């Protein structure tokens, strides 16, 4: 079995794949939105702190387990379990991760479908197909189902091609493109009137809000969602890393890339909102806060692009390509979690496994589309605010309390022979054993009360 497993062919390949998973709607949409509604840079600071103090250690836990076991999440957690009880827990956590990731993929595919539709809208207008363009931007179940189907097809096509020829190949093409488009869009928006006011709102902190409990919950949820933690994604990607790689370093690079792109995205979205205001677009909601959520991406920004003439058409195309790329490199990492399990533990071929699971998730999407008001927000909250941090906590427990310390160190030493005397090994084990679980629990209790 081991011989037939895929592996990333280079460090760059892994970095692009893992940062592709991390960088997604969470960075370009969720992060700026959270900044806008949580006191600007106060959120930014708290977020940075939480990413490096809590999310990075948890990311390392997943990468180390994955590379050690070289298998899907269920088998990997079982392989480091030491008794019958922890083996049962392993299966429970592994399956809970797969269910969570399938549900995340469902709502993610719906949003990604919107991004695709909004990408086609300016193209349709360019071709004079105004009626089609209107249909594309009208929120109907038919449109949503069709674009769910198209986006899922893209995801399935990449994943059925495998680790090297699918995930790595596409991530190494798409991620550099994403960064270039993002930087070009920022440069352009900066030239427009109103942009600097937005930048100020983004970067000037309202420190009175840093210790706020709601802000902490949002920032932790955002950090776990953004680094794709708790659901086995990073574990599975970790299982495809070569044994020659220095894990703490490449894990750190992934976290840095993720944060860097989120911060950059804020420098696009916040200025763009204030440019929109200058152009007469309403950017505050009824309660006086900046418009966040779907209203921001599907209404404020398109109105901005519409007010910008022909440059607006180009900007709209670039922006929604950016969103689609960000979505796709994340959605493939989600689909890979259950697919790797079915391939390895049920001896099903990759293509069949991918199509089966892709079809199953599409079915869940359909259910959500037709019961949008009652299901969508609920699923987002349950999976990202409750399930992900809690599962992240279990990953920490597995590494720190269940797996033998020598085993952990041995794995890190592969590719990092001096690990034992490193700063990482002095700090990380304590973090993962006490600080991460405690901090996650504290935020959790806050969430429940
Ligand atoms: N990290 C992705 C984002 O920021 C979302 C994601 C969550 C991806 C969980 C994989 C697993 O959009």
Short mmCIF file of C-alpha atoms and ligand atoms in Angstrom, two decimals:
data_model
loop_
_atom_site.label_atom_id
_atom_site.label_comp_id
_atom_site.label_asym_id
_atom_site.label_seq_id
_atom_site.Cartn_x
_atom_site.Cartn_y
_atom_site.Cartn_z
CA UNK A 1 0.00 0.00 0.00
CA UNK A 2 2.76 2.44 1.01
CA UNK A 3 4.35 2.21 -2.41
CA UNK A 4 1.17 3.33 -4.15
CA UNK A 5 0.62 6.36 -1.91
CA UNK A 6 1.20 9.74 -3.45
CA UNK A 7 3.84 12.17 -2.23
CA UNK A 8 4.50 15.83 -2.98
CA UNK A 9 7.50 15.98 -5.29
CA UNK A 10 9.07 19.08 -3.73
CA UNK A 11 8.97 21.44 -0.79
CA UNK A 12 7.49 24.08 -3.08
CA UNK A 13 4.77 21.66 -4.13
CA UNK A 14 3.78 21.00 -0.54
CA UNK A 15 3.94 24.68 0.36
CA UNK A 16 1.65 25.63 -2.50
CA UNK A 17 -0.78 22.80 -1.74
CA UNK A 18 -0.92 23.45 2.01
CA UNK A 19 -1.07 27.21 1.71
CA UNK A 20 -3.62 26.69 -1.05
CA UNK A 21 -5.74 24.77 1.43
CA UNK A 22 -5.25 27.42 4.07
CA UNK A 23 -5.80 30.43 1.83
CA UNK A 24 -9.44 30.49 0.85
CA UNK A 25 -12.69 32.28 1.36
CA UNK A 26 -11.65 32.43 5.01
CA UNK A 27 -8.79 34.77 4.14
CA UNK A 28 -10.23 36.92 1.42
CA UNK A 29 -13.76 37.12 2.75
CA UNK A 30 -13.89 35.98 6.39
CA UNK A 31 -10.81 37.75 7.64
CA UNK A 32 -11.48 41.26 6.26
CA UNK A 33 -15.12 40.93 7.34
CA UNK A 34 -14.06 40.05 10.86
CA UNK A 35 -11.62 42.94 10.88
CA UNK A 36 -14.36 45.31 9.72
CA UNK A 37 -16.79 44.23 12.42
CA UNK A 38 -14.32 43.82 15.29
CA UNK A 39 -12.49 47.08 15.74
CA UNK A 40 -10.06 47.10 12.80
CA UNK A 41 -6.48 46.36 13.74
CA UNK A 42 -7.54 45.25 17.25
CA UNK A 43 -8.79 42.11 15.56
CA UNK A 44 -5.68 41.89 13.40
CA UNK A 45 -3.39 41.87 16.45
CA UNK A 46 -5.45 39.33 18.37
CA UNK A 47 -5.63 37.17 15.29
CA UNK A 48 -1.87 37.22 14.69
CA UNK A 49 -1.27 36.34 18.32
CA UNK A 50 -3.70 33.43 18.22
CA UNK A 51 -2.36 32.10 14.93
CA UNK A 52 1.18 31.84 16.21
CA UNK A 53 0.37 30.92 19.82
CA UNK A 54 -2.43 28.40 19.21
CA UNK A 55 -3.08 27.59 15.59
CA UNK A 56 0.53 27.02 14.53
CA UNK A 57 1.14 24.49 17.35
CA UNK A 58 -2.08 22.70 16.40
CA UNK A 59 -1.07 22.73 12.73
CA UNK A 60 2.25 21.12 13.69
CA UNK A 61 0.38 18.41 15.61
CA UNK A 62 -1.53 17.46 12.46
CA UNK A 63 1.48 17.59 10.14
CA UNK A 64 3.59 15.45 12.48
CA UNK A 65 0.92 12.79 12.99
CA UNK A 66 0.25 12.69 9.27
CA UNK A 67 3.82 12.35 8.13
CA UNK A 68 4.53 9.77 10.79
CA UNK A 69 1.59 7.53 9.89
CA UNK A 70 1.60 8.16 6.15
CA UNK A 71 -2.10 7.46 6.04
CA UNK A 72 -5.57 9.00 6.26
CA UNK A 73 -6.74 10.59 9.50
CA UNK A 74 -8.58 7.59 10.99
CA UNK A 75 -5.70 5.16 10.48
CA UNK A 76 -3.13 7.77 11.48
CA UNK A 77 -4.78 8.53 14.82
CA UNK A 78 -5.22 4.82 15.46
CA UNK A 79 -1.57 4.15 14.75
CA UNK A 80 -0.41 6.47 17.53
CA UNK A 81 -3.00 5.21 20.00
CA UNK A 82 -1.70 3.11 22.83
CA UNK A 83 -4.73 1.22 24.12
CA UNK A 84 -8.24 0.14 23.23
CA UNK A 85 -9.83 3.31 24.59
CA UNK A 86 -7.59 5.66 22.66
CA UNK A 87 -8.11 3.58 19.50
CA UNK A 88 -11.85 4.08 19.88
CA UNK A 89 -11.31 7.78 20.40
CA UNK A 90 -9.11 7.81 17.30
CA UNK A 91 -11.91 6.37 15.17
CA UNK A 92 -14.39 8.83 16.71
CA UNK A 93 -12.23 11.88 16.10
CA UNK A 94 -11.28 10.70 12.60
CA UNK A 95 -14.90 10.21 11.60
CA UNK A 96 -16.08 13.42 13.26
CA UNK A 97 -13.38 15.20 11.24
CA UNK A 98 -14.60 13.62 8.00
CA UNK A 99 -18.23 14.52 8.68
CA UNK A 100 -17.24 18.07 9.62
CA UNK A 101 -15.10 18.51 6.52
CA UNK A 102 -17.87 17.13 4.29
CA UNK A 103 -20.29 19.67 5.77
CA UNK A 104 -17.77 22.50 5.42
CA UNK A 105 -17.22 21.45 1.80
CA UNK A 106 -20.99 21.62 1.25
CA UNK A 107 -21.45 25.23 2.30
CA UNK A 108 -18.09 26.13 0.78
CA UNK A 109 -19.15 24.72 -2.59
CA UNK A 110 -22.32 26.81 -2.53
CA UNK A 111 -20.36 30.02 -1.88
CA UNK A 112 -17.73 29.03 -4.44
CA UNK A 113 -20.55 28.55 -6.95
CA UNK A 114 -21.60 32.15 -6.33
CA UNK A 115 -18.03 33.24 -7.01
CA UNK A 116 -18.04 31.37 -10.32
CA UNK A 117 -21.39 32.87 -11.31
CA UNK A 118 -20.15 36.36 -10.49
CA UNK A 119 -17.03 35.68 -12.53
CA UNK A 120 -19.17 34.86 -15.58
CA UNK A 121 -21.38 37.92 -15.05
CA UNK A 122 -18.95 40.60 -16.35
CA UNK A 123 -17.93 38.26 -19.19
CA UNK A 124 -21.57 37.88 -20.21
CA UNK A 125 -22.07 41.64 -20.12
CA UNK A 126 -18.96 42.10 -22.20
CA UNK A 127 -20.53 39.83 -24.82
CA UNK A 128 -23.79 41.76 -24.69
CA UNK A 129 -25.70 38.87 -23.05
CA UNK A 130 -27.41 41.10 -20.52
CA UNK A 131 -30.27 38.77 -19.67
CA UNK A 132 -27.89 35.92 -18.98
CA UNK A 133 -25.79 38.27 -16.85
CA UNK A 134 -28.85 39.15 -14.79
CA UNK A 135 -29.68 35.51 -14.31
CA UNK A 136 -26.13 34.88 -13.14
CA UNK A 137 -26.35 37.43 -10.35
CA UNK A 138 -29.91 36.65 -9.26
CA UNK A 139 -30.04 34.42 -6.19
CA UNK A 140 -32.13 31.50 -7.41
CA UNK A 141 -32.01 27.83 -6.44
CA UNK A 142 -31.55 26.81 -10.08
CA UNK A 143 -28.49 29.00 -10.51
CA UNK A 144 -27.09 27.85 -7.19
CA UNK A 145 -27.52 24.16 -8.00
CA UNK A 146 -25.98 24.54 -11.46
CA UNK A 147 -22.92 26.33 -10.12
CA UNK A 148 -22.57 23.89 -7.22
CA UNK A 149 -22.40 21.20 -9.90
CA UNK A 150 -19.78 23.03 -11.97
CA UNK A 151 -17.58 23.84 -9.01
CA UNK A 152 -17.82 20.31 -7.61
CA UNK A 153 -16.88 18.95 -11.01
CA UNK A 154 -13.70 21.05 -10.98
CA UNK A 155 -12.88 19.84 -7.47
CA UNK A 156 -13.50 16.20 -8.40
CA UNK A 157 -11.38 16.50 -11.53
CA UNK A 158 -8.36 17.75 -9.59
CA UNK A 159 -8.67 15.21 -6.80
CA UNK A 160 -9.23 12.23 -9.08
CA UNK A 161 -5.90 13.03 -10.78
CA UNK A 162 -4.06 12.27 -7.51
CA UNK A 163 -1.57 13.96 -5.21
CA UNK A 164 1.15 14.90 -7.66
CA UNK A 165 -0.78 15.22 -10.91
CA UNK A 166 -3.84 16.78 -9.33
CA UNK A 167 -3.33 18.60 -6.04
CA UNK A 168 0.31 19.60 -6.48
CA UNK A 169 0.09 20.41 -10.17
CA UNK A 170 -2.89 22.72 -9.77
CA UNK A 171 -1.78 24.31 -6.51
CA UNK A 172 1.61 25.24 -7.97
CA UNK A 173 -0.15 26.85 -10.95
CA UNK A 174 -2.98 28.55 -9.12
CA UNK A 175 -1.34 29.90 -5.95
CA UNK A 176 1.26 32.10 -7.68
CA UNK A 177 -1.53 33.37 -9.96
CA UNK A 178 -3.62 34.19 -6.89
CA UNK A 179 -0.84 36.23 -5.33
CA UNK A 180 -0.19 38.16 -8.55
CA UNK A 181 -3.90 38.97 -9.05
CA UNK A 182 -4.27 40.02 -5.42
CA UNK A 183 -1.29 42.37 -5.55
CA UNK A 184 -2.42 43.89 -8.87
CA UNK A 185 -5.92 44.50 -7.51
CA UNK A 186 -4.54 46.13 -4.35
CA UNK A 187 -2.27 48.38 -6.42
CA UNK A 188 -5.23 49.43 -8.55
CA UNK A 189 -7.64 50.06 -5.65
CA UNK A 190 -5.00 52.17 -3.89
CA UNK A 191 -5.12 54.64 -6.76
CA UNK A 192 -8.85 55.28 -6.27
CA UNK A 193 -10.35 58.03 -4.11
CA UNK A 194 -11.39 56.86 -0.66
CA UNK A 195 -8.89 53.98 -0.49
CA UNK A 196 -6.65 55.58 2.12
CA UNK A 197 -9.56 56.10 4.47
CA UNK A 198 -10.26 52.37 4.24
CA UNK A 199 -6.65 51.56 4.89
CA UNK A 200 -6.76 53.70 8.01
CA UNK A 201 -9.89 51.96 9.29
CA UNK A 202 -8.08 48.67 8.71
CA UNK A 203 -4.80 49.49 10.36
CA UNK A 204 -5.67 51.79 13.26
CA UNK A 205 -6.55 49.62 16.26
CA UNK A 206 -9.34 50.26 18.72
CA UNK A 207 -7.49 48.72 21.68
CA UNK A 208 -10.50 48.87 23.95
CA UNK A 209 -11.79 45.85 22.04
CA UNK A 210 -8.76 43.56 22.24
CA UNK A 211 -9.77 41.73 25.42
CA UNK A 212 -13.38 41.41 24.31
CA UNK A 213 -14.69 37.80 24.56
CA UNK A 214 -16.66 37.94 21.32
CA UNK A 215 -13.56 39.10 19.50
CA UNK A 216 -11.51 36.24 20.96
CA UNK A 217 -14.05 33.64 19.89
CA UNK A 218 -14.21 35.08 16.40
CA UNK A 219 -10.42 35.29 16.14
CA UNK A 220 -9.86 31.72 17.31
CA UNK A 221 -12.56 30.36 15.01
CA UNK A 222 -11.09 32.36 12.15
CA UNK A 223 -7.56 31.10 12.91
CA UNK A 224 -8.65 27.43 12.99
CA UNK A 225 -10.79 27.77 9.90
CA UNK A 226 -8.10 29.63 8.02
CA UNK A 227 -5.37 27.11 8.76
CA UNK A 228 -7.77 24.28 7.81
CA UNK A 229 -7.38 22.69 11.25
CA UNK A 230 -9.23 20.02 13.19
CA UNK A 231 -10.71 18.12 10.30
CA UNK A 232 -7.69 16.13 9.13
CA UNK A 233 -6.86 18.21 6.04
CA UNK A 234 -3.41 19.17 7.22
CA UNK A 235 -2.88 15.68 8.60
CA UNK A 236 -3.56 14.17 5.19
CA UNK A 237 -1.40 16.73 3.38
CA UNK A 238 1.28 16.07 6.02
CA UNK A 239 1.12 12.39 5.13
CA UNK A 240 2.32 13.27 1.63
CA UNK A 241 5.42 15.20 2.79
CA UNK A 242 8.82 13.66 2.24
CA UNK A 243 10.69 12.39 5.30
CA UNK A 244 13.56 14.70 4.39
CA UNK A 245 11.62 17.85 5.15
CA UNK A 246 12.03 19.95 8.26
CA UNK A 247 8.46 20.01 9.56
CA UNK A 248 8.58 22.96 12.01
CA UNK A 249 10.02 25.14 9.26
CA UNK A 250 7.56 24.24 6.52
CA UNK A 251 4.65 24.39 8.97
CA UNK A 252 5.82 27.88 9.92
CA UNK A 253 6.01 28.88 6.27
CA UNK A 254 2.45 27.70 5.68
CA UNK A 255 1.22 29.75 8.67
CA UNK A 256 3.14 32.80 7.47
CA UNK A 257 1.80 32.53 3.93
CA UNK A 258 -1.72 32.13 5.24
CA UNK A 259 -1.52 35.13 7.54
CA UNK A 260 0.35 37.18 4.94
CA UNK A 261 -2.34 36.63 2.33
CA UNK A 262 -5.14 37.35 4.84
CA UNK A 263 -3.47 40.64 5.78
CA UNK A 264 -3.03 41.48 2.09
CA UNK A 265 -6.67 40.63 1.40
CA UNK A 266 -7.67 43.10 4.12
CA UNK A 267 -5.67 45.73 2.25
CA UNK A 268 -7.86 45.06 -0.76
CA UNK A 269 -11.31 44.67 0.78
CA UNK A 270 -11.30 47.49 3.34
CA UNK A 271 -10.02 50.18 0.95
CA UNK A 272 -12.41 48.85 -1.73
CA UNK A 273 -15.34 49.36 0.64
CA UNK A 274 -14.44 52.98 1.25
CA UNK A 275 -13.90 53.55 -2.46
CA UNK A 276 -17.40 52.15 -2.94
CA UNK A 277 -18.70 54.63 -0.39
CA UNK A 278 -17.01 57.48 -2.23
CA UNK A 279 -18.79 56.25 -5.37
CA UNK A 280 -22.14 56.41 -3.60
CA UNK A 281 -22.53 52.74 -2.61
CA UNK A 282 -24.01 52.10 0.85
CA UNK A 283 -21.38 50.31 2.99
CA UNK A 284 -23.06 50.43 6.41
CA UNK A 285 -25.93 48.19 7.46
CA UNK A 286 -28.97 49.17 9.51
CA UNK A 287 -27.16 48.74 12.81
CA UNK A 288 -24.40 51.11 11.70
CA UNK A 289 -21.68 48.46 11.24
CA UNK A 290 -19.83 47.86 7.99
CA UNK A 291 -21.73 45.47 5.74
CA UNK A 292 -20.22 42.02 6.14
CA UNK A 293 -21.17 38.50 5.01
CA UNK A 294 -22.67 37.86 1.56
CA UNK A 295 -23.77 41.50 1.27
CA UNK A 296 -20.14 42.58 1.13
CA UNK A 297 -18.97 40.31 -1.67
CA UNK A 298 -22.21 39.94 -3.63
CA UNK A 299 -23.58 43.45 -3.35
CA UNK A 300 -21.10 46.11 -2.18
CA UNK A 301 -18.20 45.01 -4.38
CA UNK A 302 -20.27 44.36 -7.53
CA UNK A 303 -21.88 47.81 -7.08
CA UNK A 304 -18.39 49.25 -6.81
CA UNK A 305 -17.27 47.49 -9.99
CA UNK A 306 -20.43 48.64 -11.77
CA UNK A 307 -19.67 52.23 -10.86
CA UNK A 308 -16.22 52.04 -12.42
CA UNK A 309 -17.03 51.73 -16.12
CA UNK A 310 -14.88 49.45 -18.28
CA UNK A 311 -12.11 49.21 -15.69
CA UNK A 312 -14.81 47.88 -13.40
CA UNK A 313 -15.48 44.97 -15.73
CA UNK A 314 -11.81 44.00 -15.68
CA UNK A 315 -11.61 44.44 -11.92
CA UNK A 316 -14.72 42.29 -11.44
CA UNK A 317 -13.30 39.52 -13.60
CA UNK A 318 -9.98 39.63 -11.74
CA UNK A 319 -11.63 39.70 -8.33
CA UNK A 320 -13.93 36.75 -8.92
CA UNK A 321 -11.14 34.70 -10.55
CA UNK A 322 -9.18 35.38 -7.39
CA UNK A 323 -12.07 34.13 -5.25
CA UNK A 324 -12.57 31.06 -7.41
CA UNK A 325 -8.89 30.10 -7.27
CA UNK A 326 -8.82 30.60 -3.51
CA UNK A 327 -11.91 28.40 -3.18
CA UNK A 328 -10.69 25.62 -5.45
CA UNK A 329 -7.31 25.11 -3.79
CA UNK A 330 -9.19 24.81 -0.48
CA UNK A 331 -12.07 22.64 -1.66
CA UNK A 332 -9.68 20.05 -3.12
CA UNK A 333 -7.97 19.72 0.25
CA UNK A 334 -11.34 19.11 1.90
CA UNK A 335 -12.38 16.44 -0.57
CA UNK A 336 -9.02 14.67 -0.18
CA UNK A 337 -9.77 13.88 3.50
CA UNK A 338 -12.63 11.41 2.99
CA UNK A 339 -11.24 10.29 -0.38
CA UNK A 340 -7.91 9.20 1.14
CA UNK A 341 -9.83 7.28 3.81
CA UNK A 342 -12.03 5.42 1.34
CA UNK A 343 -9.08 4.62 -0.96
CA UNK A 344 -6.88 3.29 1.82
CA UNK A 345 -9.35 1.62 4.13
CA UNK A 346 -11.94 0.34 1.70
CA UNK A 347 -9.68 -0.44 -1.23
CA UNK A 348 -11.65 1.64 -3.70
CA UNK A 349 -9.85 3.23 -6.66
CA UNK A 350 -9.16 6.99 -6.47
CA UNK A 351 -11.42 7.93 -9.31
CA UNK A 352 -14.40 5.99 -8.02
CA UNK A 353 -13.89 7.17 -4.46
CA UNK A 354 -13.69 10.80 -5.60
CA UNK A 355 -16.81 10.61 -7.73
CA UNK A 356 -18.80 8.83 -5.00
CA UNK A 357 -17.91 11.30 -2.29
CA UNK A 358 -18.22 14.28 -4.62
CA UNK A 359 -21.73 13.12 -5.49
CA UNK A 360 -22.61 12.66 -1.82
CA UNK A 361 -21.46 16.16 -0.93
CA UNK A 362 -23.34 17.59 -3.92
CA UNK A 363 -26.47 15.98 -2.50
CA UNK A 364 -25.91 17.73 0.83
CA UNK A 365 -25.37 21.00 -1.07
CA UNK A 366 -28.72 20.50 -2.81
CA UNK A 367 -30.42 19.95 0.52
CA UNK A 368 -28.90 23.17 1.85
CA UNK A 369 -29.79 25.17 -1.27
CA UNK A 370 -33.45 24.18 -0.96
CA UNK A 371 -33.55 24.83 2.80
CA UNK A 372 -31.15 27.71 2.80
CA UNK A 373 -32.62 29.86 5.57
CA UNK A 374 -32.89 27.07 8.08
CA UNK A 375 -29.68 25.20 7.27
CA UNK A 376 -26.91 27.41 5.91
CA UNK A 377 -25.96 29.57 8.90
CA UNK A 378 -26.53 26.71 11.27
CA UNK A 379 -24.10 24.43 9.44
CA UNK A 380 -21.48 27.19 9.19
CA UNK A 381 -21.68 27.85 12.93
CA UNK A 382 -21.71 24.23 14.06
CA UNK A 383 -18.78 23.20 11.87
CA UNK A 384 -16.51 26.22 12.19
CA UNK A 385 -17.20 27.56 15.66
CA UNK A 386 -17.94 24.36 17.56
CA UNK A 387 -16.60 21.37 15.73
CA UNK A 388 -13.27 22.62 14.35
CA UNK A 389 -11.74 24.00 17.57
CA UNK A 390 -13.00 21.00 19.56
CA UNK A 391 -11.48 18.55 17.10
CA UNK A 392 -8.29 20.63 17.09
CA UNK A 393 -8.21 20.14 20.83
CA UNK A 394 -8.38 16.36 20.35
CA UNK A 395 -5.51 16.43 17.87
CA UNK A 396 -3.43 18.22 20.52
CA UNK A 397 -4.45 15.60 23.10
CA UNK A 398 -3.44 12.81 20.77
CA UNK A 399 0.04 14.20 20.20
CA UNK A 400 0.74 15.40 23.72
CA UNK A 401 -1.05 12.93 25.96
CA UNK A 402 -1.51 9.72 23.99
CA UNK A 403 1.42 9.39 21.58
CA UNK A 404 4.74 8.49 23.18
CA UNK A 405 7.05 11.50 23.44
CA UNK A 406 9.93 9.58 21.84
CA UNK A 407 7.74 8.80 18.87
CA UNK A 408 6.90 12.47 18.37
CA UNK A 409 10.51 13.55 18.66
CA UNK A 410 11.66 10.74 16.39
CA UNK A 411 9.28 11.92 13.68
CA UNK A 412 10.37 15.56 13.95
CA UNK A 413 14.03 14.50 13.86
CA UNK A 414 13.54 13.04 10.39
CA UNK A 415 14.48 15.99 8.24
CA UNK A 416 15.49 17.96 11.34
CA UNK A 417 18.26 15.98 13.14
CA UNK A 418 18.97 18.76 15.67
CA UNK A 419 15.33 19.02 16.69
CA UNK A 420 15.96 17.92 20.28
CA UNK A 421 18.08 20.97 21.11
CA UNK A 422 15.91 23.39 19.15
CA UNK A 423 13.74 26.19 20.47
CA UNK A 424 10.80 24.45 18.85
CA UNK A 425 11.23 21.34 20.98
CA UNK A 426 11.65 23.46 24.11
CA UNK A 427 8.40 25.31 23.63
CA UNK A 428 6.03 23.36 21.43
CA UNK A 429 5.50 20.23 23.62
CA UNK A 430 4.43 22.38 26.59
CA UNK A 431 2.20 24.39 24.36
CA UNK A 432 0.49 21.43 22.84
CA UNK A 433 0.12 19.68 26.19
CA UNK A 434 -1.23 22.47 28.36
CA UNK A 435 -1.62 25.86 26.76
CA UNK A 436 -3.47 24.94 23.55
CA UNK A 437 -6.02 22.62 25.18
CA UNK A 438 -6.65 25.06 28.01
CA UNK A 439 -6.99 28.08 25.77
CA UNK A 440 -9.30 26.26 23.37
CA UNK A 441 -11.38 25.04 26.30
CA UNK A 442 -11.63 28.53 27.74
CA UNK A 443 -12.84 29.97 24.48
CA UNK A 444 -15.21 27.04 24.19
CA UNK A 445 -16.73 27.62 27.60
CA UNK A 446 -17.16 31.27 26.66
CA UNK A 447 -18.93 30.17 23.49
CA UNK A 448 -21.35 27.94 25.38
CA UNK A 449 -22.22 30.45 28.10
N1 LIG B 1 -8.75 27.28 5.15
C1 LIG B 1 -9.83 27.43 4.23
C2 LIG B 1 -10.19 28.92 4.11
O1 LIG B 1 -9.61 29.74 4.73
C3 LIG B 1 -11.03 26.64 4.64
C4 LIG B 1 -10.79 25.22 5.02
C5 LIG B 1 -11.32 24.72 6.20
C6 LIG B 1 -10.08 24.35 4.19
C7 LIG B 1 -11.13 23.41 6.58
C8 LIG B 1 -9.89 23.02 4.55
C9 LIG B 1 -10.42 22.56 5.73
O2 LIG B 1 -11.06 29.27 3.38
#
